[in-house]
Coordinates of C-alpha atoms and ligand atoms in Angstrom, one line a residue:
Chain A
X1 CA 78.2 219.4 145.3
X2 CA 74.7 219.7 143.2
X3 CA 72.0 221.4 145.6
X4 CA 69.7 218.6 146.8
X5 CA 66.8 220.6 148.3
X6 CA 66.0 223.9 148.1
X7 CA 63.0 226.4 149.6
X8 CA 62.1 228.3 146.7
X9 CA 63.5 226.2 143.0
X10 CA 63.6 222.8 141.7
X11 CA 65.9 221.6 139.8
X12 CA 64.7 219.4 137.0
X13 CA 68.3 217.3 135.8
X14 CA 68.1 216.2 132.7
X15 CA 69.4 212.9 131.5
X16 CA 73.1 212.3 131.9
X17 CA 75.9 213.5 129.8
X18 CA 79.3 211.6 129.4
X19 CA 82.2 213.3 128.6
X20 CA 85.8 213.5 129.5
X21 CA 87.9 216.3 131.0
X22 CA 91.4 215.8 130.5
X23 CA 91.2 212.1 129.1
X24 CA 88.8 211.3 132.5
X25 CA 85.7 209.9 132.2
X26 CA 83.2 212.3 133.8
X27 CA 79.4 212.9 134.0
X28 CA 77.1 216.3 133.8
X29 CA 73.0 216.5 132.9
X30 CA 72.1 217.7 130.0
X31 CA 70.8 221.4 130.5
X32 CA 74.4 221.8 132.1
X33 CA 77.8 224.5 131.1
X34 CA 80.8 222.8 130.8
X35 CA 81.8 224.9 133.5
X36 CA 79.4 224.5 135.8
X37 CA 79.0 220.5 135.1
X38 CA 83.1 220.6 136.0
X39 CA 82.2 223.0 139.1
X40 CA 79.2 220.1 140.3
X41 CA 82.6 217.4 139.7
X42 CA 84.5 219.5 141.9
X43 CA 87.2 221.1 139.3
X44 CA 88.0 224.2 139.5
X45 CA 90.8 224.6 137.7
X46 CA 89.4 225.7 134.2
X47 CA 92.7 227.1 132.3
X48 CA 96.2 228.7 132.8
X49 CA 97.0 232.1 132.5
X50 CA 98.8 233.5 129.4
X51 CA 102.4 234.6 130.8
X52 CA 102.6 234.0 134.3
X53 CA 100.8 230.3 133.7
X54 CA 98.0 230.7 136.9
X55 CA 95.7 228.8 137.3
X56 CA 92.3 230.1 135.7
X57 CA 88.7 229.1 137.2
X58 CA 85.3 230.6 135.5
X59 CA 84.4 234.6 137.3
X60 CA 81.6 236.0 135.4
X61 CA 79.6 233.2 134.6
X62 CA 77.8 235.1 130.9
X63 CA 80.4 235.1 128.8
X64 CA 81.8 238.4 129.4
X65 CA 85.5 237.6 130.8
X66 CA 86.9 234.6 129.3
X67 CA 88.7 233.4 132.2
X68 CA 86.9 229.8 131.4
X69 CA 87.9 228.9 128.4
X70 CA 89.0 225.1 127.6
X71 CA 90.0 223.3 124.4
X72 CA 86.3 221.3 123.4
X73 CA 86.5 218.8 120.5
X74 CA 89.5 220.4 119.9
X75 CA 88.4 223.8 119.7
X76 CA 90.4 226.6 121.7
X77 CA 89.0 229.5 124.0
X78 CA 85.9 228.0 124.4
X79 CA 83.9 229.8 127.1
X80 CA 82.6 227.2 129.1
X81 CA 80.5 228.5 130.9
X82 CA 77.7 229.6 128.5
X83 CA 78.4 226.5 126.0
X84 CA 76.1 223.6 126.9
X85 CA 77.9 220.4 127.0
X86 CA 77.5 217.3 124.7
X87 CA 77.1 213.6 125.3
X88 CA 81.3 212.7 124.1
X89 CA 82.8 215.7 124.6
X90 CA 86.2 215.9 125.0
X91 CA 87.3 219.1 127.1
X92 CA 90.6 219.3 127.7
X93 CA 92.4 222.8 130.4
X94 CA 93.7 225.3 128.3
X95 CA 97.6 226.3 128.0
X96 CA 97.6 229.6 127.1
X97 CA 96.6 231.0 123.6
X98 CA 96.2 227.8 122.5
X99 CA 96.6 226.3 118.9
X100 CA 93.7 227.3 115.6
X101 CA 93.9 223.7 114.1
Chain B
X1 CA 75.5 238.3 103.9
X2 CA 72.3 238.4 106.3
X3 CA 70.2 241.8 106.2
X4 CA 67.5 242.4 109.0
X5 CA 65.4 245.0 109.3
X6 CA 66.0 246.0 113.0
X7 CA 68.4 243.9 115.3
X8 CA 68.9 243.9 118.7
X9 CA 71.8 243.1 120.9
X10 CA 70.5 241.2 124.0
X11 CA 68.3 239.6 125.1
X12 CA 68.0 240.9 128.9
X13 CA 64.6 242.5 130.3
X14 CA 65.6 245.7 127.7
X15 CA 66.3 243.3 124.5
X16 CA 63.5 241.5 124.7
X17 CA 60.7 244.4 125.8
X18 CA 62.6 246.4 122.8
X19 CA 61.9 243.4 120.5
X20 CA 58.4 242.9 121.6
X21 CA 57.6 247.0 121.3
X22 CA 58.8 246.8 117.9
X23 CA 56.9 244.0 116.5
X24 CA 53.8 245.3 117.6
X25 CA 54.6 248.2 115.8
X26 CA 54.8 245.9 112.5
X27 CA 58.7 245.8 112.4
X28 CA 60.6 242.7 112.0
X29 CA 63.1 242.1 114.6
X30 CA 66.7 238.9 115.1
X31 CA 67.6 239.3 118.4
X32 CA 71.0 238.4 119.0
X33 CA 72.1 236.6 122.4
X34 CA 75.2 235.6 123.9
X35 CA 74.0 232.9 126.2
X36 CA 72.5 230.0 125.1
X37 CA 69.7 230.8 127.3
X38 CA 67.4 233.9 126.5
X39 CA 66.6 236.6 129.6
X40 CA 69.7 238.1 130.7
X41 CA 70.5 238.6 134.4
X42 CA 66.8 237.9 135.4
X43 CA 66.5 233.8 134.6
X44 CA 68.8 233.3 138.0
X45 CA 67.4 236.5 140.4
X46 CA 64.4 234.6 142.8
X47 CA 63.8 237.2 144.5
X48 CA 60.5 239.1 144.3
X49 CA 60.7 242.6 142.2
X50 CA 61.1 245.4 143.7
X51 CA 59.6 248.4 141.4
X52 CA 56.0 248.9 139.6
X53 CA 52.8 247.2 138.6
X54 CA 54.0 247.8 135.6
X55 CA 57.0 246.5 135.2
X56 CA 55.3 242.9 137.1
X57 CA 56.8 244.3 140.1
X58 CA 56.4 241.1 143.4
X59 CA 57.2 238.4 140.6
X60 CA 60.6 236.8 140.7
X61 CA 62.8 237.8 138.0
X62 CA 62.9 234.7 136.5
X63 CA 59.2 234.2 136.0
X64 CA 59.2 237.4 134.6
X65 CA 61.8 236.6 131.8
X66 CA 59.5 233.3 131.0
X67 CA 56.0 236.2 131.0
X68 CA 58.2 237.7 128.7
X69 CA 59.3 235.3 126.2
X70 CA 55.7 234.1 126.1
X71 CA 54.8 237.5 124.9
X72 CA 57.7 236.8 122.4
X73 CA 56.3 234.2 120.8
X74 CA 53.2 235.5 120.3
X75 CA 54.4 237.3 117.4
X76 CA 55.6 233.8 115.8
X77 CA 58.7 234.5 113.0
X78 CA 58.4 238.4 113.1
X79 CA 60.7 238.1 116.0
X80 CA 64.3 235.7 115.7
X81 CA 65.7 234.7 118.7
X82 CA 69.3 233.4 117.6
X83 CA 71.0 231.9 121.1
X84 CA 75.5 231.2 121.3
X85 CA 75.5 234.4 119.4
X86 CA 78.1 237.2 120.5
X87 CA 77.6 240.0 118.5
X88 CA 82.2 241.4 118.3
X89 CA 82.2 243.9 115.3
X90 CA 80.0 246.8 114.8
X91 CA 81.5 249.1 111.7
X92 CA 80.4 252.2 109.9
X93 CA 77.7 250.7 107.6
X94 CA 76.0 249.0 110.1
X95 CA 77.4 245.6 109.8
X96 CA 77.3 243.9 112.8
X97 CA 80.6 240.6 113.1
X98 CA 78.6 237.5 114.5
X99 CA 80.7 234.9 116.1
X100 CA 78.2 231.8 116.9
X101 CA 78.2 228.8 118.6
X102 CA 82.1 229.3 119.2
X103 CA 83.3 228.8 116.0
X104 CA 81.5 230.8 113.3
X105 CA 81.9 233.9 112.2
X106 CA 79.8 236.0 110.0
X107 CA 77.8 239.6 109.3
X108 CA 74.8 240.5 109.7
X109 CA 73.8 244.1 108.2
X110 CA 70.7 245.7 109.4
X111 CA 68.8 249.2 108.9
X112 CA 68.4 249.8 112.3
X113 CA 70.4 248.1 115.6
X114 CA 69.4 248.7 119.7
X115 CA 72.0 247.7 121.4
X116 CA 70.7 246.2 125.0
X117 CA 74.0 244.6 126.2
X118 CA 73.4 244.9 130.6
X119 CA 76.4 244.9 132.4
X120 CA 79.5 243.0 133.9
X121 CA 80.4 243.2 137.6
X122 CA 83.0 245.0 138.4
X123 CA 86.5 243.2 139.9
X124 CA 88.3 244.6 142.8
X125 CA 92.2 245.1 143.1
X126 CA 94.5 242.6 145.7
X127 CA 96.9 240.2 145.5
X128 CA 95.9 236.9 144.3
X129 CA 92.9 238.2 143.5
X130 CA 92.6 235.5 140.3
X131 CA 92.4 232.5 141.6
X132 CA 89.6 229.6 141.1
X133 CA 87.5 230.4 144.0
X134 CA 87.3 234.3 143.3
X135 CA 83.8 234.7 141.5
X136 CA 81.5 237.6 140.7
X137 CA 78.1 237.8 142.8
X138 CA 76.7 236.9 139.8
X139 CA 78.5 234.4 138.7
X140 CA 78.0 232.4 141.7
X141 CA 74.2 233.2 141.7
X142 CA 74.4 231.8 138.9
X143 CA 75.5 228.2 139.5
X144 CA 73.4 228.1 142.2
X145 CA 69.2 229.8 140.8
X146 CA 70.0 228.2 137.3
X147 CA 71.9 225.0 137.8
X148 CA 71.0 223.9 141.4
X149 CA 75.2 223.5 141.8
X150 CA 77.2 224.7 145.5
X151 CA 79.4 227.2 144.8
X152 CA 81.5 226.0 147.8
X153 CA 80.7 225.6 151.5
X154 CA 82.1 228.8 153.2
X155 CA 81.6 232.4 151.4
X156 CA 83.2 235.6 152.3
X157 CA 81.0 238.2 150.2
X158 CA 82.4 241.5 149.3
X159 CA 79.5 244.1 149.2
X160 CA 77.5 245.6 151.1
X161 CA 74.8 246.9 148.5
X162 CA 71.8 245.3 147.2
X163 CA 73.4 242.5 145.0
X164 CA 75.5 241.4 148.2
X165 CA 73.2 241.1 150.2
X166 CA 70.6 239.7 148.4
X167 CA 73.0 236.9 146.7
X168 CA 74.2 236.0 150.6
X169 CA 70.9 235.4 151.3
X170 CA 70.3 233.1 148.7
X171 CA 73.4 231.2 149.3
X172 CA 72.1 230.6 152.9
X173 CA 68.5 229.3 151.5
X174 CA 70.4 226.9 149.5
X175 CA 72.0 225.3 152.6
X176 CA 75.4 227.4 152.1
X177 CA 77.4 228.9 155.0
X178 CA 78.1 232.6 155.1
X179 CA 80.5 233.4 156.9
X180 CA 80.4 237.4 156.7
X181 CA 79.1 240.1 154.0
X182 CA 81.7 243.1 153.8
X183 CA 81.6 246.6 152.3
X184 CA 84.2 249.2 152.4
X185 CA 81.5 252.0 152.7
X186 CA 81.2 253.4 156.4
X187 CA 77.5 252.5 156.2
X188 CA 75.5 249.7 154.1
X189 CA 74.7 250.0 150.6
X190 CA 71.5 248.0 150.5
X191 CA 68.1 248.0 151.3
X192 CA 66.9 247.8 154.6
X193 CA 64.7 244.8 154.1
X194 CA 67.2 242.9 152.2
X195 CA 70.0 243.6 154.6
X196 CA 68.0 242.7 157.9
X197 CA 67.0 239.2 156.3
X198 CA 71.0 238.4 156.8
X199 CA 71.6 240.2 160.1
X200 CA 68.1 237.8 161.6
X201 CA 69.9 234.9 160.2
X202 CA 73.0 235.9 162.1
X203 CA 75.7 236.6 159.2
X204 CA 77.9 240.0 160.3
X205 CA 78.2 242.8 158.1
X206 CA 81.8 244.5 158.3
X207 CA 81.2 247.9 157.2
X208 CA 84.5 250.4 156.6
X209 CA 86.3 246.6 156.1
X210 CA 88.2 246.1 152.2
X211 CA 90.2 242.5 151.6
X212 CA 93.9 242.6 151.8
X213 CA 95.1 239.7 150.2
X214 CA 93.7 236.4 149.4
X215 CA 95.6 233.0 150.5
X216 CA 96.0 229.9 148.0
X217 CA 97.8 227.5 145.3
X218 CA 95.2 226.5 143.3
X219 CA 92.3 227.5 144.6
X220 CA 91.3 230.0 147.0
X221 CA 91.6 228.5 150.5
X222 CA 91.4 231.3 153.2
X223 CA 91.4 235.6 152.6
X224 CA 92.7 237.9 154.7
X225 CA 90.5 241.1 155.1
X226 CA 91.5 244.4 157.1
X227 CA 89.6 247.6 158.6
X228 CA 89.9 250.9 156.3
X229 CA 90.2 254.5 157.5
X230 CA 87.9 257.3 156.2
X231 CA 90.3 257.9 153.8
X232 CA 89.6 253.7 152.5
X233 CA 93.3 253.3 153.4
X234 CA 93.9 249.9 155.2
X235 CA 94.5 250.7 158.8
X236 CA 97.2 247.9 160.5
X237 CA 96.9 246.0 162.9
X238 CA 93.2 245.3 162.0
X239 CA 93.2 242.2 159.9
X240 CA 91.4 238.9 160.3
X241 CA 91.5 235.2 158.3
X242 CA 89.2 233.8 156.9
X243 CA 88.8 229.9 156.1
X244 CA 87.0 230.1 152.7
X245 CA 86.6 228.8 149.8
X246 CA 84.7 230.8 147.8
X247 CA 85.0 234.7 147.6
X248 CA 82.4 236.7 145.7
X249 CA 82.8 240.0 144.7
X250 CA 79.5 242.5 144.5
X251 CA 81.8 245.6 144.0
X252 CA 79.5 247.2 141.4
X253 CA 78.2 247.0 138.0
X254 CA 79.4 248.6 134.7
X255 CA 77.6 249.2 132.2
X256 CA 79.0 247.0 128.2
X257 CA 78.9 248.8 125.3
X258 CA 81.7 248.6 123.7
X259 CA 80.4 248.1 120.6
X260 CA 78.5 251.1 120.6
X261 CA 81.5 252.5 121.5
X262 CA 83.6 250.3 117.9
X263 CA 80.4 252.0 116.1
X264 CA 81.8 255.5 117.3
X265 CA 79.3 256.7 118.9
X266 CA 79.0 259.8 121.1
X267 CA 80.2 258.5 124.8
X268 CA 81.2 259.8 127.7
X269 CA 82.0 259.2 131.3
X270 CA 79.1 259.4 133.6
X271 CA 79.8 258.5 137.5
X272 CA 76.1 258.3 138.1
X273 CA 75.3 255.7 135.9
X274 CA 78.4 253.7 137.0
X275 CA 81.0 254.1 133.1
X276 CA 80.9 255.1 130.5
X277 CA 78.0 255.6 128.5
X278 CA 76.8 256.9 124.8
X279 CA 74.6 260.5 124.9
X280 CA 71.2 259.9 123.0
X281 CA 68.4 261.1 123.0
X282 CA 65.1 261.4 125.8
X283 CA 63.8 258.7 123.2
X284 CA 67.3 256.1 123.6
X285 CA 68.5 257.1 120.2
X286 CA 72.5 257.7 120.5
X287 CA 74.1 260.2 118.6
X288 CA 74.2 258.1 115.2
X289 CA 70.2 257.9 113.2
X290 CA 69.1 255.2 113.9
X291 CA 71.5 253.4 116.3
X292 CA 70.0 253.0 120.4
X293 CA 70.3 252.0 123.2
X294 CA 68.1 250.1 126.3
X295 CA 68.9 248.9 129.9
X296 CA 71.5 248.9 132.2
X297 CA 74.0 249.4 128.4
X298 CA 73.0 252.8 128.7
X299 CA 73.8 253.0 132.4
X300 CA 73.4 250.8 135.4
X301 CA 69.7 250.7 137.2
X302 CA 67.2 248.2 137.6
X303 CA 65.0 245.7 135.2
X304 CA 62.0 247.6 135.9
X305 CA 63.7 250.5 134.1
X306 CA 65.0 248.3 131.4
X307 CA 62.1 247.2 130.4
X308 CA 60.5 250.3 129.9
X309 CA 63.7 252.1 128.7
X310 CA 63.0 248.6 125.9
X311 CA 59.3 249.6 125.6
X312 CA 60.4 253.2 124.5
X313 CA 63.2 252.3 122.4
X314 CA 62.0 249.5 120.0
X315 CA 58.6 251.5 119.5
X316 CA 61.0 254.7 118.3
X317 CA 63.5 252.4 116.6
X318 CA 60.9 250.9 114.3
X319 CA 59.0 253.9 113.1
X320 CA 62.7 255.4 112.3
X321 CA 61.5 252.2 110.0
X322 CA 58.4 253.2 109.2
X323 CA 56.3 251.5 111.3
X324 CA 54.2 254.3 112.9
X325 CA 51.4 252.6 115.1
X326 CA 48.5 254.8 115.1
X327 CA 48.8 254.9 119.2
X328 CA 52.3 256.1 118.3
X329 CA 52.2 259.3 120.7
X330 CA 50.5 257.8 123.6
X331 CA 52.7 254.9 123.6
X332 CA 55.7 257.5 123.5
X333 CA 53.9 259.5 126.3
X334 CA 53.3 256.0 128.6
X335 CA 56.5 254.6 128.5
X336 CA 58.2 258.1 129.5
X337 CA 55.7 258.5 132.0
X338 CA 56.8 255.1 133.8
X339 CA 60.2 256.1 133.6
X340 CA 59.8 259.8 134.6
X341 CA 58.0 257.7 137.9
X342 CA 60.8 254.6 138.4
X343 CA 63.5 257.7 138.7
X344 CA 60.8 259.6 141.0
X345 CA 62.0 260.3 144.7
X346 CA 65.5 260.4 146.6
X347 CA 66.3 256.6 145.3
X348 CA 66.1 258.4 141.5
X349 CA 67.9 261.5 142.1
X350 CA 71.6 260.6 141.3
X351 CA 70.1 258.7 138.2
X352 CA 68.5 261.5 136.9
X353 CA 71.2 263.7 137.2
X354 CA 73.2 261.3 135.9
X355 CA 70.6 261.3 132.6
X356 CA 70.6 265.2 132.3
X357 CA 74.3 264.8 131.6
X358 CA 74.1 261.9 129.4
X359 CA 71.2 263.7 127.0
X360 CA 71.8 265.0 123.5
Ligands
FAD401 C1 71.3 240.0 142.9 C2 71.0 240.9 141.0 C3 69.1 241.4 142.3 C4 68.8 242.5 141.1 N1 67.7 242.9 141.6 C5 66.5 244.0 140.9 C6 65.1 243.7 141.3 O1 64.8 243.2 142.4 N2 64.4 245.2 140.7 C7 64.9 244.8 139.4 O2 64.3 245.9 139.0 N3 65.8 245.4 139.0 C8 66.8 244.3 139.8 N4 68.5 243.8 139.3 C9 68.9 244.4 138.0 C10 68.2 243.9 136.7 O3 68.8 242.5 136.9 C11 69.1 244.7 135.6 O4 69.0 245.8 135.0 C12 69.0 244.2 134.2 O5 68.0 242.5 134.1 C13 69.3 245.3 133.0 O6 68.7 244.5 131.9 P1 69.2 244.2 130.9 O7 68.5 243.8 129.9 O8 69.4 245.7 130.7 O9 70.7 243.8 131.0 P2 70.9 242.2 130.8 O10 69.8 241.0 132.0 O11 72.2 241.7 131.7 O12 71.0 241.6 129.7 C14 71.6 241.9 128.8 C15 71.7 240.5 127.6 O13 73.4 241.3 126.5 C16 73.7 239.6 126.2 N5 74.7 240.1 125.6 C17 75.9 240.9 126.1 N6 76.9 241.3 124.9 C18 76.3 240.7 124.0 C19 77.2 240.3 123.1 N7 78.2 241.1 122.3 N8 76.0 239.7 121.7 C20 74.9 238.7 122.0 N9 74.7 238.7 123.8 C21 74.9 239.8 123.9 C22 73.5 238.9 127.6 O14 73.7 237.7 127.5 C23 72.5 239.6 128.3 O15 71.9 238.1 128.5 C24 68.7 242.7 140.5 C25 70.2 242.3 139.5 C26 71.1 241.1 140.1 C27 72.6 241.4 139.7
FES402 S1 83.9 232.9 133.0 FE1 83.4 234.9 132.0 S2 83.7 234.2 130.2 FE2 83.3 232.1 131.5

């Protein structure tokens, strides 16, 4: 799902970053946010809504709407659209509000 | 608690120009930015900007961000940009609370505060509008232009204003199919140059149309659209189904300025400026002395006016702190004149009317 050729933009992908999504190994690139890397890997459902448990994807991608909140390294409610991917990150789908450690 | 002279919230064109302007008068500035990258909306805009020469028209948005950031660097540690730092509270004693890296929470006290938080994309009400695959048009632009990631294979664009039409064109540039652009209004809102480019590439622009519902279980699979009458009511029997995996919502922006409302700044609903905005003087100062606003946070306009407002607000905020440069009056008049020019002509009618109502 990555754009290989573009008439005006070039994408210098940084080095590969390895992380897990619900325990599954995944690869993204340095400089990508968690939500972007997941989207490139075909993962669109990032969380389940608080009450009706409906699927949630990102919506604004600028950290404003909270639709992309996930559990990252055990921390709930991380806005994955503005949080950069890091080597070894543990990313999990968030169901409901999440628990504070 | 950290204390700063001038705190600028947001590092879009308005915030960056405000910081440059205040620093050039001698103020020390801290800029808070919730994203991991400064530049606001500019970082995802690959098209040549309209506007005037003094606001870098005919440069691409991304390049304008780089120009401003290199200017910022000239001021060394007089301007600090703190990234991954979201301002989440704004209190009476001019204390702003900050969430850093999604886990640290601390306070910053400032002698003067300038809010340049920009705007958010409005959403649209229809059944299943919360399905993954339905995104703000700006979000899709970020995914494509900043990260080089395809949002999907087939896109329905809702909204034929400038943003909807520009993002549609950029989708085509990235090799993604746009099945149609629709708008509830009977006319296309975008500038003709942008709309004709799309039409030439064979993308239908359906006016007087809206989304009836989205279909899908875990993600968007299809959208049902229909025609609307002159009172924007759906016309039965006109439904059409598009199998799409992405729908972009581009039905306008609203100013993002809850922080100012929280601080108790006088606010007013001004439709010409697209939402609630703070009342302010001609020099961008709100009803509370020492608190300023600039850019889309004060009313939806353009990057060009956001920059001019940023320069003006930064100049005046620094002056309020005692940093009055020798050419203060001259600079103030220059920025006021730039704003007047940007808002002149028939396109600026709406903005000028909005400005009048929101003036203190
Ligand atoms: C597709 C598209 C095309 C456009 N084309 C043009 C054009 O051709 N010419 C033109 O002049 N304009 C154009 N614009 C408009 C222009 O981009 C905006 O008007 C301009 O970016 C507004 O600048 P700003 O600094 O007010 O806000 P923004 O650029 O939105 O910046 C606001 C910043 O504040 C940050 N922020 C928000 N809240 C907080 C908080 N609580 N704490 C910390 N940080 C926060 C945000 O992350 C963001 O970085 C276009 C816009 C779009 C979307
Ligand atoms: S998508 Fe809106 S906050 Fe991340």
